[in-house]
Amino acid sequence: MKPTSVNSIESKQTVEAESKLKKITTYNWIFKDYLFKKSVIFPVVFGIVFLFFWEIKVFHMIFNLELYQLPTPITIVQSMIENWLTLMFYSAYTGTEILGGFILGSLLGWIIAMLASLFPSIGKGGVTVIASLNAIPIVALSPIMNNWFGDGIGSRIAIVTISTMAAMVVNAYKGFQSIDGNYLDLMYSYASRKSQIFMLLRFKHSLPYIFAALRINVSASIIAALVGEFFISSKGLGFLLSDQIQIGNMPLAWSCIVIASLMGILFYNAVEVTERLCIPWKNS
Amino acid sequence: MDVKLEYEEPTVEVSVRDVDKVFKGKDKEVTALKQVSFNVHKNEVVSLLGPSGCGKSTLLRLMTDLLQPTSGSISIEGNDPKYARLQRKLGIIFQTTTLFEWRNVKENIELPLEIMGKSKRERSETALEMLELVGLSKFMKQYPRQLSGGMQQRVAIARALSLDPPILFMDEPFSALDEFTKEKLHLDLMEIKRKTKKTIIFVTHSIPEAVFLSDRIIVLSAHPGRIHSIFEINLGYDRKPEIRETKEFFDYITQVRSCFYEEGD
Amino acid sequence: MGSLAKRQNHFVSTLLWMIFLVAIWEFTAWILHSVVHINSAETKWPYFHDLVINIFQNIPVLFEQGSITFGKAAQGFIIGTLAGMLLALIMSFSKSVKYTLSPYIISSQMIPVIGLAPIIFGILRDPDLSRIVTAGYITFFPVTINMLQGLENIKPQQLELMRSYATPSWKMYTKFKIIAALPNLFSGMKIAAPLAVTASVVVELMGAPNGIGVLMLSSLYYGEAQAHMFWSVILICVFIGIASFIFILLLERIITSWQPEFHRERNET
């Protein structure tokens, strides 16, 4: 009898301790793991402190800057509110260039990669040549496209198209070609047609590579559109940015940067969501 | 030694006659196989055993029309391997499972049937039947990466069986698996053999594996790959795990192993 | 076996493609100049051989301006690379710094960082310093991200091996982690190199006294008369971009020559 009673007391104590432990973990979950999660709280605090220092002109003091050189966050937001109509119109304009060129360039790159992988013996060299487009400074493209397509929206769509094409060709080609030999042997043993090998194997296998290219192309397309507009344009965020700097209206110039950045983050996340929907076998 | 008590002449399923295979490199030729001849009979399990580089996988690839012999001939059920391939009568299982990671288990098993252009209903029926056979019905909606290595290989076997091929060609199918899973899959394979009456040609470099599974072991030696000797393993048709502890089993292993030591290097 | 032949094949097919594209270019030029007679054909599609001739005639000025642009880009590139490496090391060393900065570093991939180029010029008002700073910070982001990835993605077993030797933490970095991260560092540098050239040229277009960008603007200004010069400048720009990329590629081959991609051949026993 005795040992059992001791046991029961002990077990009672353990239960109490366990429930205490449970409470602590719940507490931990709320305050340490969730609200006070370092990976959330640290960057938020850093961002707020950074903006606050900027606002009270700490950076101006350190780098000896005047307000006309570096406007404070509040004046930037004020300028965004004041000029919201222009900014919205120009965002739509630049957005069209970005989206149009992004779709056209990625599609074109995909088709070229497909043709190259159909005839790899001659296609591989072509892919290398196109890959070198990646190394071309975008600024060099914009006057050429301007010569060819005039100073309208078409010339910037062409610039974005070219600068998004290269990444897609390189990645998609890799996706079509980097298939383990056993898979091709397996398809061969089923006596499958070339079109079946493409649809059932190569295409599916290339999807993660294609999305990697699309993610690279998000910022590439925005940069291409902005730089294209720096050069010769009378509309768009890039035009407004360089134009406002010339006349010294820094808050509005900064607004353009902020909006372009927001567009980039939004666009990038849209691509990631699409990727998750298209490649369900990758994530649990 | 033993007098064979078989009065019925066994049907020859695969016949390999005087096969040479030479790979031509840029400045030298490598003879992978030299004068290889053997038969495989119906319902037989034959292992091709040897060290790496002996040409055993090359031989399997010649039989499955993935490579062409330099000289000699190979026939499967009386026709050449290409005919068998075009008839979709080849069931190949590789060392890597070669499952399509974007298809769930059931869809993977349906793949060859889809390529053949079978109807959706027929595909599904066959796949369910095969899943039942390998005992993975519960996992049909899972993606390959959610399965263990042994389960993945069972899916690959089910996929190969879905074509109902007369012969299963297995290229070191279990050598990437741990010992426990391997032994379990040996028993599964025994059961599949019993249920489906398939002829199995099995490439391996493991002597105990070859002895446990095979009716005959063809030992290949390297440089150039040729048949060193052929062993009959008379351990019965349906083998239980206990066989692994019998004297006969060890004797066979010792016999087979001696081939590799007398070569002297 | 035969991998050398394969590489030669690849090289030959690349060369053939380049020749083919130049031929197409010349043919199109001929169509536009002599068959269709479009307006201002010289600005829109000059003969390729005319451009080559023009480049050779103007080698001194092109070389001089080109090396100014390239020099500023290179200075910024080196500073940006060093800063990126340093930050990546700090982030891998201190979890707090990593938590604090990584969302910002990651989102730099999504935003058009080059948009800040005119603003930097607006702040600094010094063309040389602006070129260096712009090229530098544009290099900085991809280098930091890739270097950090390299430091984080070290194989756990290698790490455990080093721990079993009771390696002091600074040696862990100098003898192991930094070296293991070098391939990633180079992929970041390969992304950054052409961008640094772009950054330098963008600042020149905003108003610098010299450089290839200024040459581009002035030749554009004179229109048809300077069409060949304009196209030559573009070609030089392209050349500098590709050359900087190839330079990093060669550097990678020398410094990280152990990488398996550089050794197709394998010894069989």
Short mmCIF file of N, CA, C and O in Angstrom, two decimals, chain A residues 180-193 196 199-202 204-206 208 280-284, chain B residues 61 64-66 68 85-86 88 90 92 94 96 98-103 111-112 114-116 143 145 159-160 163:
data_model
loop_
_atom_site.label_atom_id
_atom_site.label_comp_id
_atom_site.label_asym_id
_atom_site.label_seq_id
_atom_site.Cartn_x
_atom_site.Cartn_y
_atom_site.Cartn_z
N ASP A 180 17.21 13.83 -65.32
CA ASP A 180 17.99 12.64 -65.08
C ASP A 180 17.75 11.63 -66.22
O ASP A 180 16.62 11.41 -66.63
N GLY A 181 18.85 11.05 -66.72
CA GLY A 181 18.77 10.15 -67.87
C GLY A 181 17.80 8.99 -67.67
O GLY A 181 17.14 8.57 -68.63
N ASN A 182 17.67 8.51 -66.44
CA ASN A 182 16.77 7.38 -66.20
C ASN A 182 15.32 7.71 -66.54
O ASN A 182 14.57 6.85 -66.98
N TYR A 183 14.92 8.98 -66.33
CA TYR A 183 13.55 9.37 -66.65
C TYR A 183 13.32 9.29 -68.15
O TYR A 183 12.27 8.84 -68.61
N LEU A 184 14.32 9.72 -68.92
CA LEU A 184 14.19 9.66 -70.37
C LEU A 184 14.17 8.20 -70.84
O LEU A 184 13.40 7.84 -71.72
N ASP A 185 15.00 7.37 -70.18
CA ASP A 185 15.00 5.94 -70.50
C ASP A 185 13.63 5.33 -70.22
O ASP A 185 13.12 4.53 -71.00
N LEU A 186 13.06 5.73 -69.08
CA LEU A 186 11.74 5.20 -68.70
C LEU A 186 10.71 5.56 -69.78
O LEU A 186 9.95 4.70 -70.24
N MET A 187 10.71 6.83 -70.19
CA MET A 187 9.75 7.26 -71.21
C MET A 187 10.01 6.53 -72.53
O MET A 187 9.08 6.16 -73.23
N TYR A 188 11.29 6.31 -72.83
CA TYR A 188 11.65 5.58 -74.05
C TYR A 188 11.12 4.16 -73.97
O TYR A 188 10.58 3.63 -74.96
N SER A 189 11.23 3.54 -72.76
CA SER A 189 10.78 2.15 -72.63
C SER A 189 9.27 2.04 -72.79
O SER A 189 8.76 0.98 -73.12
N TYR A 190 8.54 3.16 -72.58
CA TYR A 190 7.11 3.15 -72.81
C TYR A 190 6.78 3.47 -74.27
O TYR A 190 5.62 3.62 -74.61
N ALA A 191 7.81 3.60 -75.09
CA ALA A 191 7.63 3.97 -76.49
C ALA A 191 6.78 5.23 -76.62
O ALA A 191 5.84 5.28 -77.41
N SER A 192 7.10 6.26 -75.81
CA SER A 192 6.28 7.47 -75.85
C SER A 192 6.73 8.40 -76.96
O SER A 192 7.91 8.42 -77.32
N ARG A 193 5.81 9.16 -77.47
CA ARG A 193 6.10 10.12 -78.53
C ARG A 193 6.86 11.31 -77.95
O ARG A 193 6.79 11.59 -76.77
N GLN A 196 4.74 13.60 -76.06
CA GLN A 196 4.38 13.10 -74.73
C GLN A 196 5.52 13.33 -73.75
O GLN A 196 5.30 13.70 -72.60
N MET A 199 5.31 17.04 -72.87
CA MET A 199 4.18 17.44 -72.02
C MET A 199 4.22 16.78 -70.64
O MET A 199 3.96 17.42 -69.64
N LEU A 200 4.53 15.48 -70.61
CA LEU A 200 4.44 14.75 -69.35
C LEU A 200 5.69 14.89 -68.50
O LEU A 200 5.63 14.79 -67.28
N LEU A 201 6.84 15.11 -69.14
CA LEU A 201 8.09 15.14 -68.38
C LEU A 201 8.77 16.50 -68.41
O LEU A 201 8.87 17.17 -67.39
N ARG A 202 9.21 16.93 -69.59
CA ARG A 202 10.02 18.15 -69.65
C ARG A 202 9.29 19.38 -69.14
O ARG A 202 9.82 20.15 -68.35
N LYS A 204 6.63 19.69 -67.09
CA LYS A 204 6.39 19.69 -65.65
C LYS A 204 7.69 19.90 -64.88
O LYS A 204 7.73 20.61 -63.88
N HIS A 205 8.75 19.25 -65.35
CA HIS A 205 10.03 19.35 -64.66
C HIS A 205 10.57 20.78 -64.71
O HIS A 205 11.30 21.21 -63.82
N SER A 206 10.20 21.52 -65.77
CA SER A 206 10.77 22.87 -65.94
C SER A 206 10.03 23.91 -65.10
O SER A 206 10.53 25.02 -64.94
N PRO A 208 9.47 24.66 -61.86
CA PRO A 208 10.19 25.42 -60.83
C PRO A 208 11.24 26.36 -61.41
O PRO A 208 11.42 27.47 -60.91
N PRO A 280 1.99 22.41 -56.64
CA PRO A 280 1.53 21.95 -55.32
C PRO A 280 2.39 20.83 -54.75
O PRO A 280 2.37 20.61 -53.55
N TRP A 281 3.16 20.12 -55.61
CA TRP A 281 3.92 18.98 -55.11
C TRP A 281 5.18 19.40 -54.37
O TRP A 281 5.83 18.59 -53.74
N LYS A 282 5.53 20.69 -54.41
CA LYS A 282 6.76 21.14 -53.78
C LYS A 282 6.60 21.43 -52.29
O LYS A 282 7.49 21.20 -51.51
N ASN A 283 5.44 21.99 -51.92
CA ASN A 283 5.26 22.34 -50.50
C ASN A 283 4.14 21.53 -49.88
O ASN A 283 3.17 21.17 -50.53
N SER A 284 4.27 21.28 -48.60
CA SER A 284 3.30 20.39 -47.94
C SER A 284 2.00 21.12 -47.69
O SER A 284 1.97 22.31 -47.53
N ARG B 61 20.34 -3.14 -70.17
CA ARG B 61 19.93 -2.11 -71.12
C ARG B 61 19.85 -2.65 -72.54
O ARG B 61 19.03 -2.18 -73.33
N THR B 64 16.57 -4.39 -72.87
CA THR B 64 15.40 -3.53 -72.85
C THR B 64 15.43 -2.48 -73.96
O THR B 64 14.73 -1.47 -73.90
N ASP B 65 16.29 -2.69 -74.95
CA ASP B 65 16.33 -1.82 -76.14
C ASP B 65 16.79 -0.39 -75.81
O ASP B 65 16.60 0.53 -76.60
N LEU B 66 17.39 -0.20 -74.63
CA LEU B 66 17.95 1.12 -74.32
C LEU B 66 19.32 1.26 -74.95
O LEU B 66 19.82 2.37 -75.13
N GLN B 68 21.95 -0.85 -78.11
CA GLN B 68 21.96 -1.86 -79.17
C GLN B 68 23.26 -2.66 -79.09
O GLN B 68 24.32 -2.07 -78.90
N ARG B 85 9.35 -3.44 -76.79
CA ARG B 85 9.19 -2.07 -76.28
C ARG B 85 7.98 -1.39 -76.94
O ARG B 85 7.17 -0.77 -76.25
N LEU B 86 7.88 -1.55 -78.27
CA LEU B 86 6.78 -0.91 -78.97
C LEU B 86 5.43 -1.53 -78.57
O LEU B 86 4.40 -0.85 -78.62
N ARG B 88 4.84 -2.20 -75.64
CA ARG B 88 4.76 -1.83 -74.22
C ARG B 88 4.77 -3.06 -73.33
O ARG B 88 3.93 -3.21 -72.45
N LEU B 90 7.68 -3.98 -71.71
CA LEU B 90 8.87 -3.93 -70.88
C LEU B 90 8.53 -3.30 -69.54
O LEU B 90 7.98 -2.21 -69.49
N ILE B 92 10.47 -1.94 -66.51
CA ILE B 92 11.81 -1.66 -66.00
C ILE B 92 11.72 -0.95 -64.65
O ILE B 92 10.90 -0.05 -64.47
N PHE B 94 14.33 1.00 -62.02
CA PHE B 94 15.70 1.50 -61.87
C PHE B 94 16.10 1.57 -60.41
O PHE B 94 15.25 1.46 -59.52
N THR B 96 17.32 4.36 -58.91
CA THR B 96 16.58 5.53 -58.45
C THR B 96 15.14 5.30 -58.86
O THR B 96 14.88 4.74 -59.92
N THR B 98 12.78 6.96 -60.01
CA THR B 98 12.25 7.64 -61.21
C THR B 98 10.74 7.84 -61.15
O THR B 98 10.05 7.68 -62.14
N LEU B 99 10.24 8.19 -59.97
CA LEU B 99 8.84 8.61 -59.90
C LEU B 99 8.76 10.07 -60.30
O LEU B 99 9.70 10.83 -60.08
N PHE B 100 7.65 10.46 -60.89
CA PHE B 100 7.46 11.86 -61.27
C PHE B 100 6.96 12.60 -60.04
O PHE B 100 5.87 12.31 -59.54
N GLU B 101 7.76 13.55 -59.56
CA GLU B 101 7.45 14.17 -58.27
C GLU B 101 6.17 15.01 -58.30
O GLU B 101 5.61 15.30 -57.26
N TRP B 102 5.73 15.39 -59.51
CA TRP B 102 4.51 16.21 -59.60
C TRP B 102 3.24 15.36 -59.72
O TRP B 102 2.15 15.88 -59.83
N ARG B 103 3.40 14.03 -59.75
CA ARG B 103 2.23 13.17 -59.83
C ARG B 103 2.09 12.43 -58.50
O ARG B 103 3.10 11.98 -57.96
N LEU B 111 0.80 6.43 -65.29
CA LEU B 111 1.59 7.09 -66.34
C LEU B 111 1.74 6.26 -67.62
O LEU B 111 1.39 6.72 -68.71
N PRO B 112 2.26 5.01 -67.53
CA PRO B 112 2.44 4.26 -68.78
C PRO B 112 1.13 4.01 -69.52
O PRO B 112 1.11 4.02 -70.76
N GLU B 114 -1.42 5.97 -69.51
CA GLU B 114 -1.80 7.24 -70.12
C GLU B 114 -1.07 7.41 -71.45
O GLU B 114 -1.63 7.86 -72.44
N ILE B 115 0.22 7.04 -71.44
CA ILE B 115 1.01 7.15 -72.66
C ILE B 115 0.45 6.22 -73.74
O ILE B 115 0.44 6.54 -74.92
N MET B 116 -0.06 5.05 -73.31
CA MET B 116 -0.64 4.12 -74.28
C MET B 116 -1.98 4.60 -74.81
O MET B 116 -2.48 4.06 -75.80
N TYR B 143 2.08 12.52 -52.56
CA TYR B 143 3.15 12.77 -53.53
C TYR B 143 4.37 11.94 -53.16
O TYR B 143 4.58 11.63 -51.98
N ARG B 145 7.43 12.51 -52.60
CA ARG B 145 8.36 12.96 -51.54
C ARG B 145 7.80 12.73 -50.14
O ARG B 145 8.52 12.83 -49.16
N ARG B 159 4.07 0.53 -60.84
CA ARG B 159 4.00 1.21 -62.13
C ARG B 159 4.47 0.28 -63.25
O ARG B 159 3.86 0.20 -64.31
N ALA B 160 5.57 -0.45 -62.98
CA ALA B 160 6.07 -1.37 -64.00
C ALA B 160 5.06 -2.48 -64.27
O ALA B 160 4.86 -2.89 -65.41
N LEU B 163 1.62 -2.30 -66.75
CA LEU B 163 1.59 -2.63 -68.17
C LEU B 163 1.36 -4.13 -68.38
O LEU B 163 1.23 -4.57 -69.51
#
